[in-house]
Short mmCIF file of C-alpha atoms in Angstrom, two decimals:
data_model
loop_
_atom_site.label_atom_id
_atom_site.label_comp_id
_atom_site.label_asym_id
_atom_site.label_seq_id
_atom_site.Cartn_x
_atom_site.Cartn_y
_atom_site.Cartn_z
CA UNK Z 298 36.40 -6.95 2.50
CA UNK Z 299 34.32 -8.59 -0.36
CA UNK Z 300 34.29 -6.90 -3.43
CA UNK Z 301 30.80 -5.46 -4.83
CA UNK Z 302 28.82 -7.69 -6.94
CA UNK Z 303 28.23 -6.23 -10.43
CA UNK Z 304 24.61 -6.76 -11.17
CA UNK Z 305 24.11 -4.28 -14.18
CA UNK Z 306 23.93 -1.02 -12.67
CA UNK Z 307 23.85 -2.52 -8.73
CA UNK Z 308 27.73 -1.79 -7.86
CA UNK Z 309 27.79 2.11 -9.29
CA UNK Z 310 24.48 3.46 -7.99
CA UNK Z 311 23.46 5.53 -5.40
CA UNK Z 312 21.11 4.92 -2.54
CA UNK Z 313 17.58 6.21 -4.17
CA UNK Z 314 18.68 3.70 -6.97
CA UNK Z 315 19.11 0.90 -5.23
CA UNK Z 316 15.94 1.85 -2.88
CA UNK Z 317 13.49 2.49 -5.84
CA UNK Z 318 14.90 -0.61 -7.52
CA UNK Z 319 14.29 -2.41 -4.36
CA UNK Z 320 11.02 -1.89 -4.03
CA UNK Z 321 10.27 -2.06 -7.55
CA UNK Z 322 11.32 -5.79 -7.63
CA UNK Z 323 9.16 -6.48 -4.69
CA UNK Z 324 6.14 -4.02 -6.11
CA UNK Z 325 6.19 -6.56 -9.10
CA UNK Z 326 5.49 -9.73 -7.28
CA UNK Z 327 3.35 -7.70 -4.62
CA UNK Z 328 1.27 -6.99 -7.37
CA UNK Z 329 0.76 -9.93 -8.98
CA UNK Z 330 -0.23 -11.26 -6.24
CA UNK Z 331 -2.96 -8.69 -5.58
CA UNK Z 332 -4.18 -9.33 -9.40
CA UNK Z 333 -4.93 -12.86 -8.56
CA UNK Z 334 -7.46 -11.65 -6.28
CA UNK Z 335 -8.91 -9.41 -8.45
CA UNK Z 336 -7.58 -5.82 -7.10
CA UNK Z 337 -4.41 -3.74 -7.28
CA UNK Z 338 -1.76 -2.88 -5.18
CA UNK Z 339 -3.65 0.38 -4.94
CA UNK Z 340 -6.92 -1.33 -4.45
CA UNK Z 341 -4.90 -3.64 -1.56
CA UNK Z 342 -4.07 -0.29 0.33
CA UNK Z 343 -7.72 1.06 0.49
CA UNK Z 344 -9.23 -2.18 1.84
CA UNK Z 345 -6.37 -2.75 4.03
CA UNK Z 346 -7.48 1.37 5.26
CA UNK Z 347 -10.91 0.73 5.00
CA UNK Z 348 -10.50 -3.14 6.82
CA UNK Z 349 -8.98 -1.18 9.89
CA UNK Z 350 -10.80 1.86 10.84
CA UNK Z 351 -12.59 1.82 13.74
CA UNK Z 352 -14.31 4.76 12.56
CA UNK Z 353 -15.46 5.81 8.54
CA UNK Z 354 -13.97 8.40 6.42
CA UNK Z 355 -15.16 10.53 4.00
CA UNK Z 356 -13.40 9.63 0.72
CA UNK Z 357 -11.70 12.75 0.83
CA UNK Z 358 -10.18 12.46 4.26
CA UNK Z 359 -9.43 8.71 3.07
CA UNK Z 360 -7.61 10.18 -0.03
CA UNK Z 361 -5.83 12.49 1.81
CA UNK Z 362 -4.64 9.91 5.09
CA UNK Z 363 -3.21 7.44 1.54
CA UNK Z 364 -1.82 10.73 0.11
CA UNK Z 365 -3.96 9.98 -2.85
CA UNK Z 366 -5.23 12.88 -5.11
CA UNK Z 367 -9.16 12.68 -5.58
CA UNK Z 368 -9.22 11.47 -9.75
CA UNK Z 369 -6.79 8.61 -8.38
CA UNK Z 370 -8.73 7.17 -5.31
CA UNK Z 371 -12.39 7.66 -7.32
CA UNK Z 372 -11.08 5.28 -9.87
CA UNK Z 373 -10.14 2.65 -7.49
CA UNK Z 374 -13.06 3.23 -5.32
CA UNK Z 375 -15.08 2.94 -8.63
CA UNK Z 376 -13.15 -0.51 -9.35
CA UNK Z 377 -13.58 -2.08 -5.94
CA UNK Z 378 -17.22 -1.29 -5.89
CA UNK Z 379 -17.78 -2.65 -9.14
CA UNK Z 380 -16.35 -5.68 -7.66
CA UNK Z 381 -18.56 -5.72 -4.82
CA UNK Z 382 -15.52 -5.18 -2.26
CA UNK Z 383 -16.87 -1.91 -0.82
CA UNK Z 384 -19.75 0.12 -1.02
CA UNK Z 385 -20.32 3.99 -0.71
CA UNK Z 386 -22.89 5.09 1.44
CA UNK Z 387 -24.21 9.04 2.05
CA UNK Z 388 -22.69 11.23 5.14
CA UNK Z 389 -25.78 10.92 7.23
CA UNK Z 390 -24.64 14.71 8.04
CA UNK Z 391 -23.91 15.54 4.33
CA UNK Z 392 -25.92 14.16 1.54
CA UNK Z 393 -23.05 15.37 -1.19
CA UNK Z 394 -20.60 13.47 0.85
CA UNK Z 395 -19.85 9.47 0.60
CA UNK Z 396 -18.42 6.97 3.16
CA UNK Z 397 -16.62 4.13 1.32
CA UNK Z 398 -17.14 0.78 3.70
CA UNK Z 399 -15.51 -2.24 3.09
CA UNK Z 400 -17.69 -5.06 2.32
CA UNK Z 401 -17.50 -8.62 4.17
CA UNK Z 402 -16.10 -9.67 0.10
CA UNK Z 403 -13.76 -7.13 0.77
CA UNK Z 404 -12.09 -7.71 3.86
CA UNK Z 405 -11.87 -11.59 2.99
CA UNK Z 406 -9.88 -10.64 -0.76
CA UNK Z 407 -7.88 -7.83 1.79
CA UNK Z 408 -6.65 -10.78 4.37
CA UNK Z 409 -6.21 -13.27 1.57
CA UNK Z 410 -4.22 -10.45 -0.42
CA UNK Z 411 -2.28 -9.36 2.62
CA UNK Z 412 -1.19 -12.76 3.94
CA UNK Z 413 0.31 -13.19 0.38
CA UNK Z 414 2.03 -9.74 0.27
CA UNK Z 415 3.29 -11.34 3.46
CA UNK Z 416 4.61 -14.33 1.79
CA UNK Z 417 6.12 -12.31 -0.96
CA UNK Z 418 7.95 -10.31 1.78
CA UNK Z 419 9.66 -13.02 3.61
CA UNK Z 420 10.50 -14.76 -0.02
CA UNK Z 421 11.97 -11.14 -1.22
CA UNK Z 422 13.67 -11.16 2.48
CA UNK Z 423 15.04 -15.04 2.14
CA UNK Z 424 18.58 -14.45 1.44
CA UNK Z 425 18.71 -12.17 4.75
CA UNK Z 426 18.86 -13.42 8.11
CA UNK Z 427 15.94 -12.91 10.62
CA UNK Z 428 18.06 -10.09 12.73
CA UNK Z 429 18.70 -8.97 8.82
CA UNK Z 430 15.20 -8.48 7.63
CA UNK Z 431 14.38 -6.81 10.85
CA UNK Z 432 17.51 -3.90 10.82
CA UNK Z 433 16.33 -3.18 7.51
CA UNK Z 434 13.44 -2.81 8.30
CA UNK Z 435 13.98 -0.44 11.24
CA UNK Z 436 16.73 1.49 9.14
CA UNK Z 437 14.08 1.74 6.78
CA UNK Z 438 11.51 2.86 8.91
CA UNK Z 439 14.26 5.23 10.89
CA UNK Z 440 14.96 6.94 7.12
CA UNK Z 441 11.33 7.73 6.29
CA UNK Z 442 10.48 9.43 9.12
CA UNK Z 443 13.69 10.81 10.12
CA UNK Z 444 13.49 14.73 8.91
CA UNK Z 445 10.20 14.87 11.13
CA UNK Z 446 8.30 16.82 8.21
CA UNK Z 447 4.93 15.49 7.30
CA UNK Z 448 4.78 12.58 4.27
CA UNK Z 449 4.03 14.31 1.37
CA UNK Z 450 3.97 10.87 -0.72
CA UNK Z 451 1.63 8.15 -1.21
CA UNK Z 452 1.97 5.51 0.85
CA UNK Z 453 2.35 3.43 -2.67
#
């Protein structure tokens, strides 16, 4: 049996730890490459919402499906509008009420942004073997949603 590596704290921690230092490493370089393109990891996830919907969403419902309160998602809507990447248009049924919609800007910075969060990901993953990567991801996976109560966090 190999002995643990002592990497600062990395031999004596406990799971959430290790987890939230995990993802913090990989947040980092995530988010730099976001910034190159002009938008946040934040920003990344609301295209990447917006980009897929096969229907629109009131910014509320949007908020609520990223399990982002309202101040939080009307900044970054505020941001990627100023940067032409979406634009919000009136509830035909509800003049008070606005549909963000990803511009044609937008969904070319959101592919461009999520192919390199996708290069980021296999370079975080290179030290792990392809079977590797994929159990952890599937553990991973298997650990958020096993207690089958609703995600009360963000999904950032």
């Amino acid at each position: 049996m190999n002995a643990p590596v002592d990497v600062g704290c990395v031999s004596k921690s406990g799971l959430n730890w290790l987890l939230h230092r995990a993802a913090q490493k990989l947040g980092v370089v995530a988010q730099e490459a976001a910034t190159r393109h002009g938008v946040t990891t934040r920003g990344q996830l609301v295209l990447t919402a917006l980009a897929s919907e096969e229907y629109r969403r009131t910014q509320l419902a949007l908020g609520q499906a990223l399990g982002l309160d309202k101040t939080t998602l009307t900044a970054e809507l505020d941001r990627l509008e100023r940067a032409g990447l979406i634009v919000r248009n009136p509830d035909p049924n509800d003049r008070r009420v606005r549909l963000p919609v990803i511009t044609e800007q937008g969904r070319a910075v959101q592919a461009e942004v999520e192919a390199l969060h996708i290069a980021v990901e296999s370079e975080f993953t290179a030290g792990l073997t392809p079977a590797e990567a994929h159990v952890l991801r599937k553990l991973l996976e298997r650990l958020i949603t096993s207690d089958n109560r609703p995600d009360s966090g963000s999904c950032l």
